Amino acid sequence: MKIEQIELREIRMPLKSPFETSFGLTSIRRMILLKVFSEGMYGIGEVACGEEPGYNHEATDMAWIALTDFLLPHLIGKNLEDAFGFESTAKKIRGNHFAKGAISMALHDVFAKAANLPLWKFLGGTKTMLPIGLSIGIKQSPEALAEFLSQQKTSGFKRFKLKIGPGRDLAFVDAARNAIGPDTALTVDANSAYSLADTALLKKLDDYNLQYIEQPLGYDDIVDHATLSKELLTPICLDEPIHSSDDVRKAHLLGSGKVINLKLGRVDGYAESIKIAKFCAANNLGLWCGGMLESGVGRAHNLALQTLPGFTLASDTAPSNRYWETDIIEPEISMIDGMASPLPGVGLGVNLRDDLIHNLTARVLNIA
Ligand code: OSB
Ligand code: MG
């Protein structure tokens, strides 16, 4: 397919309520929607990195430059054999994972449309019952967290994940465990806020029957995580340092974690994601799909991804109405009894709410 035109659009979406992690507070999400046009169709992807380089090195404004100055000049006008046709070019440009991820998403959407298939089937997905977990930002106090969780009792989520950080950890986990009871799946995500010097404190988390502890140590570390793994009974889940299937292979070799949080954007898109799902299945690693507070476009891609065999644990693809007053897609992402289904439409399977998107737009660039 020939890539005839590309549209880049930054949108700004106010979250229903601010989301706090150990690296910062987010109130308004700035994401970049990337559309590729070919043969009368389009495919769409989302750059889901943070507004600031607090999660990883990428940020919205830097991704815009990576796309306009370095990546898209190699894509416009190209005739691609298949949805992986941009991979070798993308590899020559180092880093900038979320920017590349959006290109991969858009290409897979448009190639799935050309094949007249739902994206999840185009990818080789087989799972149709997708368990969903909820990620919960750091609350003001353990009491506020317990109160929030009691309100979630009938929500159906298959797992609750608490954001934690130094000084906002044990008392919060204790309050959460008491609020939800001993059997509901519970995890924590530190977003790299601790070091090996905190081992004694992290060991205390073993008392709470957590499914896993996500990314306790350095955002680029897999070595100290291997040391920590040996000290803890609770499995470690890796998020930030995983950028490729090779990273998963190395982490597994070192024993850095038993569980992988896979984010499409963090690993450059679908090619590496598919390899990671295969590797995790073959090596008995737990796998689930993470989130970056995406709009419906990113959420729909995340649903398609987690239909691949290999996904074993509840994913962070909460329904649209968890974060947004109104999402930019129709139908919105939803779940029943904590389970979502892959979208049945051709390609990504959503319609864009262009009326809303127009009003949320901060800048647009058309490349032809
Ligand atoms: O570490 O998984 C993370 C949000 C922003 C940046 C990093 C993370 C998160 C979340 C939210 O945990 C997941 C979601 O989209 O619901
Ligand atoms: Mg995480």
CSV table of C-alpha atoms and ligand atoms in Angstrom, one decimal:
chain,number,residue,atom,x,y,z
A,1,MET,CA,0.0,0.0,0.0
A,2,LYS,CA,1.3,3.5,-0.8
A,3,ILE,CA,1.3,5.9,2.1
A,4,GLU,CA,-0.2,8.9,0.3
A,5,GLN,CA,-0.8,11.3,3.2
A,6,ILE,CA,-0.2,11.5,6.9
A,7,GLU,CA,-2.0,13.6,9.5
A,8,LEU,CA,-0.5,14.4,12.9
A,9,ARG,CA,-2.8,15.9,15.5
A,10,GLU,CA,-2.0,16.8,19.1
A,11,ILE,CA,-5.1,16.6,21.3
A,12,ARG,CA,-5.5,17.7,24.9
A,13,MET,CA,-7.9,15.7,27.0
A,14,PRO,CA,-8.7,16.6,30.6
A,15,LEU,CA,-8.9,13.6,32.9
A,16,LYS,CA,-12.0,13.2,35.0
A,17,SER,CA,-9.7,13.4,38.0
A,18,PRO,CA,-5.9,13.9,38.3
A,19,PHE,CA,-3.8,10.7,38.3
A,20,GLU,CA,-0.8,10.6,40.6
A,21,THR,CA,2.2,8.3,40.3
A,22,SER,CA,5.6,8.3,42.0
A,23,PHE,CA,6.9,10.4,39.1
A,24,GLY,CA,4.2,13.1,39.0
A,25,LEU,CA,0.6,14.3,38.7
A,26,THR,CA,-1.3,14.3,35.4
A,27,SER,CA,-4.4,16.4,34.9
A,28,ILE,CA,-4.5,17.0,31.2
A,29,ARG,CA,-3.3,14.3,28.8
A,30,ARG,CA,-1.6,15.5,25.6
A,31,MET,CA,-1.5,12.7,23.0
A,32,ILE,CA,-0.7,12.7,19.3
A,33,LEU,CA,-3.0,11.0,16.9
A,34,LEU,CA,-1.3,9.8,13.8
A,35,LYS,CA,-3.3,8.9,10.7
A,36,VAL,CA,-2.0,7.3,7.5
A,37,PHE,CA,-4.0,7.5,4.3
A,38,SER,CA,-3.9,4.9,1.6
A,39,GLU,CA,-6.2,3.7,-1.2
A,40,GLY,CA,-9.2,5.6,0.1
A,41,MET,CA,-8.7,4.3,3.7
A,42,TYR,CA,-6.9,5.5,6.8
A,43,GLY,CA,-5.3,3.8,9.7
A,44,ILE,CA,-4.8,5.5,13.1
A,45,GLY,CA,-2.4,5.2,16.0
A,46,GLU,CA,-1.7,7.1,19.2
A,47,VAL,CA,1.5,8.4,20.7
A,48,ALA,CA,0.9,7.7,24.4
A,49,CYS,CA,4.1,8.9,26.1
A,50,GLY,CA,3.9,11.3,28.9
A,51,GLU,CA,3.7,15.1,28.7
A,52,GLU,CA,7.1,15.2,30.5
A,53,PRO,CA,10.0,12.7,30.4
A,54,GLY,CA,9.0,11.2,33.8
A,55,TYR,CA,8.0,7.7,32.8
A,56,ASN,CA,10.7,7.3,30.2
A,57,HIS,CA,12.8,9.6,28.1
A,58,GLU,CA,10.0,10.5,25.7
A,59,ALA,CA,7.5,13.3,26.0
A,60,THR,CA,4.7,14.7,23.7
A,61,ASP,CA,6.7,17.6,22.3
A,62,MET,CA,9.8,15.4,21.7
A,63,ALA,CA,7.7,12.7,20.0
A,64,TRP,CA,6.2,15.4,17.6
A,65,ILE,CA,9.8,16.3,16.5
A,66,ALA,CA,10.9,12.7,16.3
A,67,LEU,CA,7.9,12.1,13.9
A,68,THR,CA,8.1,15.2,11.8
A,69,ASP,CA,11.8,15.6,11.5
A,70,PHE,CA,13.1,12.0,11.5
A,71,LEU,CA,10.5,9.3,11.1
A,72,LEU,CA,7.7,10.4,8.8
A,73,PRO,CA,10.0,11.7,6.0
A,74,HIS,CA,10.9,8.0,5.5
A,75,LEU,CA,7.2,6.9,5.5
A,76,ILE,CA,5.5,9.4,3.2
A,77,GLY,CA,5.1,8.3,-0.4
A,78,LYS,CA,6.5,4.8,0.4
A,79,ASN,CA,4.9,1.7,-1.0
A,80,LEU,CA,4.8,-0.9,1.8
A,81,GLU,CA,4.5,-4.6,1.2
A,82,ASP,CA,2.8,-5.3,4.6
A,83,ALA,CA,2.1,-3.8,8.0
A,84,PHE,CA,5.7,-4.6,9.0
A,85,GLY,CA,7.1,-2.7,6.0
A,86,PHE,CA,8.4,0.2,8.1
A,87,GLU,CA,10.2,-1.9,10.7
A,88,SER,CA,13.7,-1.9,9.1
A,89,THR,CA,13.6,1.9,8.6
A,90,ALA,CA,12.3,2.5,12.2
A,91,LYS,CA,15.2,0.3,13.6
A,92,LYS,CA,17.8,2.7,12.1
A,93,ILE,CA,16.4,5.6,14.3
A,94,ARG,CA,17.2,4.8,17.9
A,95,GLY,CA,14.8,5.1,20.8
A,96,ASN,CA,11.6,7.1,20.3
A,97,HIS,CA,9.6,4.1,21.0
A,98,PHE,CA,6.2,5.7,21.5
A,99,ALA,CA,6.5,7.7,18.3
A,100,LYS,CA,7.4,4.5,16.3
A,101,GLY,CA,4.6,2.7,18.1
A,102,ALA,CA,2.0,5.1,16.8
A,103,ILE,CA,3.2,4.4,13.2
A,104,SER,CA,3.0,0.7,13.7
A,105,MET,CA,-0.5,1.0,15.1
A,106,ALA,CA,-1.7,3.1,12.2
A,107,LEU,CA,-0.1,0.8,9.6
A,108,HIS,CA,-1.7,-2.3,11.2
A,109,ASP,CA,-5.1,-0.6,11.2
A,110,VAL,CA,-4.9,0.3,7.5
A,111,PHE,CA,-3.6,-3.1,6.4
A,112,ALA,CA,-6.3,-4.8,8.5
A,113,LYS,CA,-8.9,-2.6,6.8
A,114,ALA,CA,-7.4,-3.5,3.4
A,115,ALA,CA,-7.6,-7.2,4.3
A,116,ASN,CA,-11.2,-6.6,5.5
A,117,LEU,CA,-10.5,-8.1,8.9
A,118,PRO,CA,-10.9,-6.9,12.4
A,119,LEU,CA,-7.4,-5.8,13.6
A,120,TRP,CA,-7.3,-8.5,16.4
A,121,LYS,CA,-7.9,-11.3,13.8
A,122,PHE,CA,-5.4,-9.7,11.4
A,123,LEU,CA,-2.8,-9.9,14.3
A,124,GLY,CA,-3.5,-13.6,14.9
A,125,GLY,CA,-5.5,-13.0,18.1
A,126,THR,CA,-7.6,-15.8,19.5
A,127,LYS,CA,-8.8,-14.7,23.0
A,128,THR,CA,-12.2,-13.2,23.1
A,129,MET,CA,-12.7,-12.8,26.9
A,130,LEU,CA,-10.2,-10.2,28.1
A,131,PRO,CA,-9.9,-9.7,31.9
A,132,ILE,CA,-9.5,-6.1,32.9
A,133,GLY,CA,-7.8,-4.6,35.9
A,134,LEU,CA,-7.9,-1.1,37.3
A,135,SER,CA,-4.8,1.1,38.0
A,136,ILE,CA,-5.3,3.5,40.9
A,137,GLY,CA,-3.3,6.7,41.3
A,138,ILE,CA,-1.8,7.5,44.7
A,139,LYS,CA,-4.6,8.9,46.9
A,140,GLN,CA,-4.3,11.5,49.7
A,141,SER,CA,-4.4,9.0,52.5
A,142,PRO,CA,-4.8,5.3,53.2
A,143,GLU,CA,-8.3,6.1,54.3
A,144,ALA,CA,-9.2,7.8,51.0
A,145,LEU,CA,-7.8,4.8,49.2
A,146,ALA,CA,-9.9,2.4,51.3
A,147,GLU,CA,-13.0,4.5,50.7
A,148,PHE,CA,-12.3,4.5,46.9
A,149,LEU,CA,-11.9,0.7,46.9
A,150,SER,CA,-15.1,0.1,48.8
A,151,GLN,CA,-16.9,2.0,46.1
A,152,GLN,CA,-15.3,-0.3,43.5
A,153,LYS,CA,-16.7,-3.5,45.1
A,154,THR,CA,-19.4,-4.0,42.4
A,155,SER,CA,-17.2,-2.7,39.5
A,156,GLY,CA,-16.2,-6.2,38.5
A,157,PHE,CA,-12.5,-5.3,37.9
A,158,LYS,CA,-10.4,-8.5,37.9
A,159,ARG,CA,-7.5,-6.9,39.7
A,160,PHE,CA,-6.6,-3.7,41.4
A,161,LYS,CA,-3.2,-2.1,41.0
A,162,LEU,CA,-2.1,0.6,43.5
A,163,LYS,CA,0.5,3.2,42.6
A,164,ILE,CA,3.0,3.5,45.4
A,165,GLY,CA,6.1,5.5,46.2
A,166,PRO,CA,8.4,6.1,49.2
A,167,GLY,CA,6.3,7.1,52.3
A,168,ARG,CA,3.1,6.2,50.4
A,169,ASP,CA,3.5,2.4,50.4
A,170,LEU,CA,2.9,0.0,53.3
A,171,ALA,CA,0.0,1.8,55.1
A,172,PHE,CA,-1.7,2.2,51.7
A,173,VAL,CA,-1.3,-1.4,50.8
A,174,ASP,CA,-2.5,-2.5,54.2
A,175,ALA,CA,-5.6,-0.3,53.9
A,176,ALA,CA,-6.3,-1.6,50.4
A,177,ARG,CA,-6.0,-5.2,51.4
A,178,ASN,CA,-8.4,-4.7,54.3
A,179,ALA,CA,-10.8,-2.9,52.1
A,180,ILE,CA,-11.0,-5.6,49.3
A,181,GLY,CA,-10.5,-8.7,51.4
A,182,PRO,CA,-7.9,-11.4,51.2
A,183,ASP,CA,-8.8,-13.0,47.8
A,184,THR,CA,-9.2,-10.1,45.4
A,185,ALA,CA,-6.2,-9.8,43.1
A,186,LEU,CA,-4.0,-6.9,44.2
A,187,THR,CA,-0.7,-5.5,42.8
A,188,VAL,CA,1.4,-2.4,43.3
A,189,ASP,CA,3.4,-0.3,40.8
A,190,ALA,CA,6.3,1.9,42.1
A,191,ASN,CA,7.3,3.3,38.7
A,192,SER,CA,11.0,3.0,39.6
A,193,ALA,CA,10.8,4.9,42.9
A,194,TYR,CA,13.0,2.5,45.0
A,195,SER,CA,16.5,1.1,45.1
A,196,LEU,CA,18.1,-2.0,46.6
A,197,ALA,CA,18.6,0.0,49.8
A,198,ASP,CA,14.9,-0.3,50.3
A,199,THR,CA,14.9,-4.2,50.2
A,200,ALA,CA,13.8,-4.6,53.8
A,201,LEU,CA,10.8,-2.4,53.2
A,202,LEU,CA,9.9,-4.1,49.9
A,203,LYS,CA,10.1,-7.5,51.7
A,204,LYS,CA,7.3,-6.4,54.0
A,205,LEU,CA,5.0,-6.4,50.9
A,206,ASP,CA,5.3,-10.2,50.9
A,207,ASP,CA,2.7,-10.1,53.7
A,208,TYR,CA,-0.1,-8.9,51.4
A,209,ASN,CA,-0.5,-11.7,48.9
A,210,LEU,CA,0.2,-9.4,46.0
A,211,GLN,CA,0.0,-10.9,42.5
A,212,TYR,CA,3.2,-9.0,41.6
A,213,ILE,CA,5.2,-5.9,42.4
A,214,GLU,CA,5.6,-3.8,39.3
A,215,GLN,CA,8.8,-1.9,38.5
A,216,PRO,CA,10.1,-1.2,42.0
A,217,LEU,CA,13.7,-0.3,40.9
A,218,GLY,CA,15.4,1.9,38.3
A,219,TYR,CA,13.5,2.7,35.0
A,220,ASP,CA,16.4,1.3,33.0
A,221,ASP,CA,17.4,-1.6,35.3
A,222,ILE,CA,17.2,-5.3,34.9
A,223,VAL,CA,20.2,-6.2,37.0
A,224,ASP,CA,19.2,-5.0,40.5
A,225,HIS,CA,15.7,-6.4,39.8
A,226,ALA,CA,17.3,-9.8,39.5
A,227,THR,CA,18.9,-9.4,42.9
A,228,LEU,CA,15.7,-8.2,44.5
A,229,SER,CA,13.7,-11.1,42.9
A,230,LYS,CA,15.8,-13.5,44.9
A,231,GLU,CA,14.9,-11.6,48.2
A,232,LEU,CA,11.2,-11.5,47.6
A,233,LEU,CA,8.5,-14.1,47.6
A,234,THR,CA,6.2,-11.9,45.5
A,235,PRO,CA,7.0,-12.0,41.8
A,236,ILE,CA,8.4,-8.9,40.1
A,237,CYS,CA,6.7,-7.4,37.0
A,238,LEU,CA,8.8,-5.3,34.6
A,239,ASP,CA,7.4,-2.3,32.8
A,240,GLU,CA,9.8,0.6,32.0
A,241,PRO,CA,13.0,-1.2,31.0
A,242,ILE,CA,11.4,-3.5,28.4
A,243,HIS,CA,11.7,-2.0,24.9
A,244,SER,CA,12.0,-5.2,22.8
A,245,SER,CA,11.7,-9.0,22.8
A,246,ASP,CA,15.4,-9.1,23.3
A,247,ASP,CA,15.0,-7.1,26.5
A,248,VAL,CA,12.5,-9.7,27.7
A,249,ARG,CA,14.9,-12.5,26.8
A,250,LYS,CA,17.8,-10.8,28.8
A,251,ALA,CA,15.6,-10.1,31.8
A,252,HIS,CA,14.4,-13.7,31.8
A,253,LEU,CA,18.0,-14.9,31.5
A,254,LEU,CA,19.0,-12.8,34.6
A,255,GLY,CA,15.8,-13.7,36.5
A,256,SER,CA,14.8,-10.1,36.8
A,257,GLY,CA,11.0,-10.8,36.8
A,258,LYS,CA,8.4,-13.4,36.3
A,259,VAL,CA,5.8,-11.1,34.8
A,260,ILE,CA,5.9,-8.6,31.9
A,261,ASN,CA,3.7,-5.5,31.4
A,262,LEU,CA,3.6,-5.0,27.7
A,263,LYS,CA,2.9,-1.6,26.3
A,264,LEU,CA,2.6,-1.3,22.5
A,265,GLY,CA,4.2,2.1,22.4
A,266,ARG,CA,7.1,1.3,24.7
A,267,VAL,CA,8.2,-1.5,22.4
A,268,ASP,CA,7.9,0.3,19.0
A,269,GLY,CA,4.5,-1.3,18.2
A,270,TYR,CA,3.2,-4.6,17.0
A,271,ALA,CA,6.3,-6.4,15.6
A,272,GLU,CA,8.1,-6.6,19.0
A,273,SER,CA,4.8,-7.0,20.9
A,274,ILE,CA,4.0,-10.2,18.9
A,275,LYS,CA,7.5,-11.6,19.6
A,276,ILE,CA,7.2,-10.8,23.3
A,277,ALA,CA,3.8,-12.6,23.6
A,278,LYS,CA,5.4,-15.6,22.0
A,279,PHE,CA,8.4,-15.5,24.2
A,280,CYS,CA,6.4,-15.2,27.4
A,281,ALA,CA,4.2,-18.1,26.4
A,282,ALA,CA,7.2,-20.3,25.6
A,283,ASN,CA,9.0,-19.4,28.8
A,284,ASN,CA,6.1,-19.4,31.2
A,285,LEU,CA,6.3,-15.7,32.0
A,286,GLY,CA,3.1,-13.9,33.1
A,287,LEU,CA,1.9,-11.3,30.6
A,288,TRP,CA,-0.6,-8.4,30.5
A,289,CYS,CA,-1.2,-5.2,28.6
A,290,GLY,CA,-0.3,-2.0,30.3
A,291,GLY,CA,-1.8,1.4,29.7
A,292,MET,CA,-0.7,5.1,29.5
A,293,LEU,CA,-4.0,6.8,30.2
A,294,GLU,CA,-4.8,6.5,26.5
A,295,SER,CA,-7.7,7.9,24.5
A,296,GLY,CA,-10.0,5.5,22.9
A,297,VAL,CA,-7.7,5.1,20.0
A,298,GLY,CA,-4.9,3.7,22.1
A,299,ARG,CA,-7.4,1.7,24.2
A,300,ALA,CA,-8.8,0.0,21.1
A,301,HIS,CA,-5.3,-1.0,20.0
A,302,ASN,CA,-4.6,-2.3,23.6
A,303,LEU,CA,-7.7,-4.5,23.3
A,304,ALA,CA,-6.6,-5.9,20.0
A,305,LEU,CA,-3.1,-6.7,21.3
A,306,GLN,CA,-4.3,-8.6,24.4
A,307,THR,CA,-6.3,-11.1,22.2
A,308,LEU,CA,-2.9,-12.7,21.3
A,309,PRO,CA,-2.2,-16.1,22.9
A,310,GLY,CA,0.4,-15.5,25.7
A,311,PHE,CA,-1.6,-12.9,27.7
A,312,THR,CA,-2.3,-14.5,31.0
A,313,LEU,CA,-3.2,-11.7,33.5
A,314,ALA,CA,-5.7,-8.8,33.7
A,315,SER,CA,-4.7,-5.8,31.6
A,316,ASP,CA,-4.9,-2.1,32.4
A,317,THR,CA,-7.4,-1.4,29.6
A,318,ALA,CA,-10.2,0.2,31.8
A,319,PRO,CA,-13.4,1.4,30.1
A,320,SER,CA,-13.3,4.8,28.5
A,321,ASN,CA,-15.6,6.3,31.2
A,322,ARG,CA,-13.0,5.5,33.9
A,323,TYR,CA,-10.8,8.4,32.7
A,324,TRP,CA,-12.9,10.4,30.2
A,325,GLU,CA,-16.1,12.4,30.5
A,326,THR,CA,-16.6,11.5,26.8
A,327,ASP,CA,-14.1,9.5,24.8
A,328,ILE,CA,-13.2,10.4,21.2
A,329,ILE,CA,-14.4,7.0,19.8
A,330,GLU,CA,-17.7,5.3,19.1
A,331,PRO,CA,-18.5,2.9,20.6
A,332,GLU,CA,-16.6,3.7,23.8
A,333,ILE,CA,-14.5,1.0,25.3
A,334,SER,CA,-16.6,-1.0,27.9
A,335,MET,CA,-16.5,-4.1,29.9
A,336,ILE,CA,-19.0,-6.5,31.5
A,337,ASP,CA,-18.2,-8.2,34.8
A,338,GLY,CA,-14.6,-7.1,34.5
A,339,MET,CA,-14.3,-8.6,31.0
A,340,ALA,CA,-13.9,-6.8,27.7
A,341,SER,CA,-14.3,-8.2,24.2
A,342,PRO,CA,-12.3,-7.5,21.1
A,343,LEU,CA,-14.0,-5.0,18.8
A,344,PRO,CA,-15.8,-6.7,15.9
A,345,GLY,CA,-15.5,-4.0,13.3
A,346,VAL,CA,-13.0,-4.0,10.4
A,347,GLY,CA,-9.6,-2.6,11.3
A,348,LEU,CA,-9.4,-1.0,14.7
A,349,GLY,CA,-13.2,-1.2,14.9
A,350,VAL,CA,-14.0,2.3,16.1
A,351,ASN,CA,-15.4,5.5,14.6
A,352,LEU,CA,-13.7,8.7,15.5
A,353,ARG,CA,-15.8,11.5,17.1
A,354,ASP,CA,-14.5,14.2,14.8
A,355,ASP,CA,-16.7,16.8,16.4
A,356,LEU,CA,-15.0,16.3,19.7
A,357,ILE,CA,-11.6,15.8,18.3
A,358,HIS,CA,-11.8,19.1,16.5
A,359,ASN,CA,-12.4,20.9,19.8
A,360,LEU,CA,-9.6,19.1,21.6
A,361,THR,CA,-7.0,19.8,18.9
A,362,ALA,CA,-4.0,21.9,19.9
A,363,ARG,CA,-2.2,21.5,16.5
A,364,VAL,CA,-2.4,19.6,13.2
A,365,LEU,CA,0.1,18.9,10.5
A,366,ASN,CA,-0.6,17.4,7.2
A,367,ILE,CA,2.2,15.7,5.2
A,368,ALA,CA,1.6,14.8,1.6
B,1,OSB,O1,3.3,2.5,34.9
B,1,OSB,O2,1.7,1.5,34.1
B,1,OSB,C1,2.2,2.6,34.4
B,1,OSB,C2,0.0,5.5,33.6
B,1,OSB,C3,0.9,6.4,33.0
B,1,OSB,C4,2.2,6.0,33.0
B,1,OSB,C5,2.6,4.8,33.4
B,1,OSB,C6,1.7,3.9,34.0
B,1,OSB,C7,0.3,4.3,34.1
B,1,OSB,C8,-0.7,3.5,34.6
B,1,OSB,C9,-2.1,3.7,34.2
B,1,OSB,O3,-0.5,2.6,35.5
B,1,OSB,C10,-2.6,2.6,33.3
B,1,OSB,C11,-3.9,3.0,32.6
B,1,OSB,O4,-3.8,3.5,31.5
B,1,OSB,O5,-5.0,2.7,33.2
B,2,MG,MG,3.9,0.5,35.3
